[in-house]
Short mmCIF file of C-alpha atoms in Angstrom, two decimals:
data_model
loop_
_atom_site.label_atom_id
_atom_site.label_comp_id
_atom_site.label_asym_id
_atom_site.label_seq_id
_atom_site.Cartn_x
_atom_site.Cartn_y
_atom_site.Cartn_z
CA MET A 1 -74.55 62.46 6.65
CA ASP A 2 -72.33 61.98 3.61
CA SER A 3 -69.24 59.91 3.88
CA PRO A 4 -66.58 60.67 1.33
CA VAL A 5 -65.51 57.80 -1.02
CA PRO A 6 -61.75 57.26 -0.77
CA GLN A 7 -60.08 58.15 -3.96
CA ARG A 8 -58.07 55.51 -5.75
CA PRO A 9 -54.36 56.03 -6.12
CA PRO A 10 -53.72 57.28 -9.73
CA GLU A 11 -51.56 54.34 -10.66
CA PRO A 12 -52.15 50.65 -9.49
CA ARG A 13 -49.57 49.43 -6.77
CA PRO A 14 -47.12 46.80 -8.22
CA ARG A 15 -48.27 43.32 -7.39
CA HIS A 16 -45.77 41.37 -5.37
CA ARG A 17 -47.77 38.12 -5.12
CA ASP A 18 -50.15 36.39 -7.50
CA ARG A 19 -53.94 36.85 -6.86
CA HIS A 20 -54.21 33.85 -4.71
CA GLY A 21 -51.46 34.93 -2.42
CA ARG A 22 -49.23 32.01 -2.92
CA GLY A 23 -46.07 34.00 -4.14
CA MET A 24 -44.59 34.83 -7.40
CA ARG A 25 -44.60 32.36 -10.24
CA GLY A 26 -41.14 31.27 -11.53
CA PRO A 27 -39.41 28.34 -13.14
CA VAL A 28 -39.77 25.02 -11.51
CA ALA A 29 -35.99 24.32 -11.77
CA PRO A 30 -32.91 26.41 -12.59
CA PRO A 31 -31.65 26.14 -15.96
CA GLN A 32 -28.53 24.17 -15.08
CA VAL A 33 -30.61 21.33 -13.61
CA PRO A 34 -31.49 18.49 -15.98
CA LEU A 35 -35.26 18.93 -15.10
CA ALA A 36 -35.19 22.01 -16.90
CA ALA A 37 -34.16 20.53 -20.19
CA SER A 38 -36.93 19.70 -22.61
CA ARG A 39 -37.19 15.94 -24.13
CA ALA A 40 -36.12 17.55 -27.48
CA ASP A 41 -32.98 19.13 -25.83
CA ALA A 42 -32.28 15.76 -24.07
CA PHE A 43 -32.61 13.81 -27.28
CA THR A 44 -30.51 16.23 -29.08
CA ASP A 45 -27.74 15.85 -26.53
CA LEU A 46 -27.80 12.12 -26.93
CA VAL A 47 -27.30 12.37 -30.59
CA HIS A 48 -24.46 14.88 -29.96
CA ASP A 49 -22.76 12.29 -27.42
CA SER A 50 -22.95 9.56 -29.78
CA VAL A 51 -21.36 11.75 -32.57
CA GLU A 52 -18.61 12.85 -30.51
CA ARG A 53 -17.93 9.21 -29.52
CA LEU A 54 -17.69 8.25 -33.23
CA GLU A 55 -15.83 11.40 -34.25
CA ARG A 56 -12.69 10.32 -32.20
CA ARG A 57 -12.41 7.31 -34.41
CA TRP A 58 -13.66 8.53 -37.80
CA THR A 59 -12.30 12.07 -38.38
CA GLN A 60 -14.10 12.44 -41.78
CA LEU A 61 -17.43 12.79 -39.80
CA ALA A 62 -16.38 16.52 -39.16
CA ASP A 63 -17.58 17.14 -42.66
CA VAL A 64 -21.09 15.57 -41.96
CA ASP A 65 -24.11 17.47 -40.65
CA PHE A 66 -25.96 15.65 -37.90
CA LEU A 67 -29.67 16.79 -37.51
CA VAL A 68 -32.42 15.83 -35.29
CA MET A 69 -36.02 16.05 -36.86
CA ASP A 70 -39.38 15.00 -34.98
CA VAL A 71 -40.77 12.94 -37.65
CA PRO A 72 -39.75 11.88 -41.31
CA ARG A 73 -41.46 14.11 -43.88
CA VAL A 74 -42.15 11.41 -46.50
CA PRO A 75 -44.97 9.05 -45.43
CA GLU A 76 -43.67 5.44 -45.86
CA ASP A 77 -44.94 1.89 -44.96
CA THR A 78 -42.36 1.66 -42.31
CA VAL A 79 -41.15 4.53 -40.12
CA PRO A 80 -37.50 5.12 -40.33
CA LEU A 81 -35.46 5.92 -37.18
CA GLY A 82 -32.85 7.82 -39.27
CA SER A 83 -31.63 8.72 -42.66
CA SER A 84 -28.41 9.84 -44.40
CA ALA A 85 -27.78 11.73 -47.60
CA PRO A 86 -24.28 11.88 -49.14
CA ALA A 87 -22.56 15.11 -49.97
CA ALA A 88 -23.98 16.68 -53.27
CA LYS A 89 -22.88 19.57 -55.31
CA GLY A 90 -22.39 22.51 -52.75
CA GLU A 91 -24.06 20.56 -49.93
CA ARG A 92 -22.56 18.73 -47.08
CA ALA A 93 -23.12 15.07 -46.25
CA ARG A 94 -26.08 14.72 -43.96
CA ILE A 95 -27.41 12.25 -41.12
CA VAL A 96 -30.90 12.85 -39.66
CA VAL A 97 -32.17 11.13 -36.60
CA TYR A 98 -35.95 11.09 -36.12
CA ARG A 99 -36.76 11.81 -32.36
CA ARG A 100 -40.41 10.57 -32.01
CA PRO A 101 -39.90 7.16 -33.71
CA VAL A 102 -36.81 6.58 -31.45
CA GLU A 103 -38.86 7.84 -28.32
CA ILE A 104 -41.70 5.54 -28.94
CA ARG A 105 -39.57 2.45 -29.43
CA ALA A 106 -37.41 3.10 -26.26
CA LYS A 107 -38.98 2.29 -22.72
CA ASN A 108 -36.60 4.25 -20.71
CA ARG A 109 -33.62 6.74 -20.82
CA GLU A 110 -30.88 3.96 -21.01
CA GLU A 111 -32.75 2.14 -24.00
CA ARG A 112 -33.19 5.45 -25.60
CA ALA A 113 -29.51 6.39 -25.44
CA LEU A 114 -28.43 2.93 -26.80
CA LEU A 115 -31.02 3.11 -29.67
CA VAL A 116 -29.89 6.52 -30.54
CA HIS A 117 -26.33 5.35 -30.69
CA GLU A 118 -27.30 2.29 -32.83
CA VAL A 119 -29.25 4.46 -35.41
CA VAL A 120 -26.30 6.92 -35.62
CA VAL A 121 -23.83 4.16 -36.11
CA GLU A 122 -26.05 2.52 -38.83
CA GLN A 123 -26.44 5.83 -40.66
CA VAL A 124 -22.73 6.56 -40.50
CA ALA A 125 -22.03 2.97 -41.85
CA GLU A 126 -24.42 3.57 -44.62
CA LEU A 127 -22.84 6.80 -45.49
CA LEU A 128 -19.19 5.40 -45.46
CA GLY A 129 -20.32 2.23 -47.11
CA LEU A 130 -19.19 0.03 -44.12
CA ALA A 131 -20.66 -2.57 -41.84
CA PRO A 132 -21.90 -1.02 -38.71
CA GLU A 133 -19.54 -3.45 -36.68
CA SER A 134 -16.52 -1.71 -38.29
CA VAL A 135 -17.74 1.81 -37.47
CA ASP A 136 -18.29 0.78 -33.81
CA PRO A 137 -16.81 -2.42 -32.51
CA ARG A 138 -19.36 -2.44 -29.62
CA TYR A 139 -22.44 -2.24 -32.08
CA GLY A 140 -25.13 -4.60 -31.07
CA GLN A 141 -23.34 -5.77 -27.96
CA ASP A 142 -25.17 -3.45 -25.39
#
């Protein structure tokens, strides 16, 4: 007695679940929740918050580019937390904050925010030729 082999459908059915039956995979958290932000994004936000705080007092900072880089490009004996470059021919002044060296030195989120602000204040002071205390009166007090 021959039993016919059932034919497969011409196109596979769409899969509604993953192969282990646990459901569709998706993001762990919606994008508006802070959990969804990467460490690099959170660090960039700290730099922008610090810059906004200083721009209220120093309007000339509108002509300065603030950048975040992971690590410094030039190997040195000591690893800088930030750097500044004055305006050059056809280029705007630039301040760079290095993310990884700052993150390594900070133990938690609050320390990281304070250290980022101190680095930004120090670089702005160097760029403007002022003391950090005159750029931000609260410098070094936190």
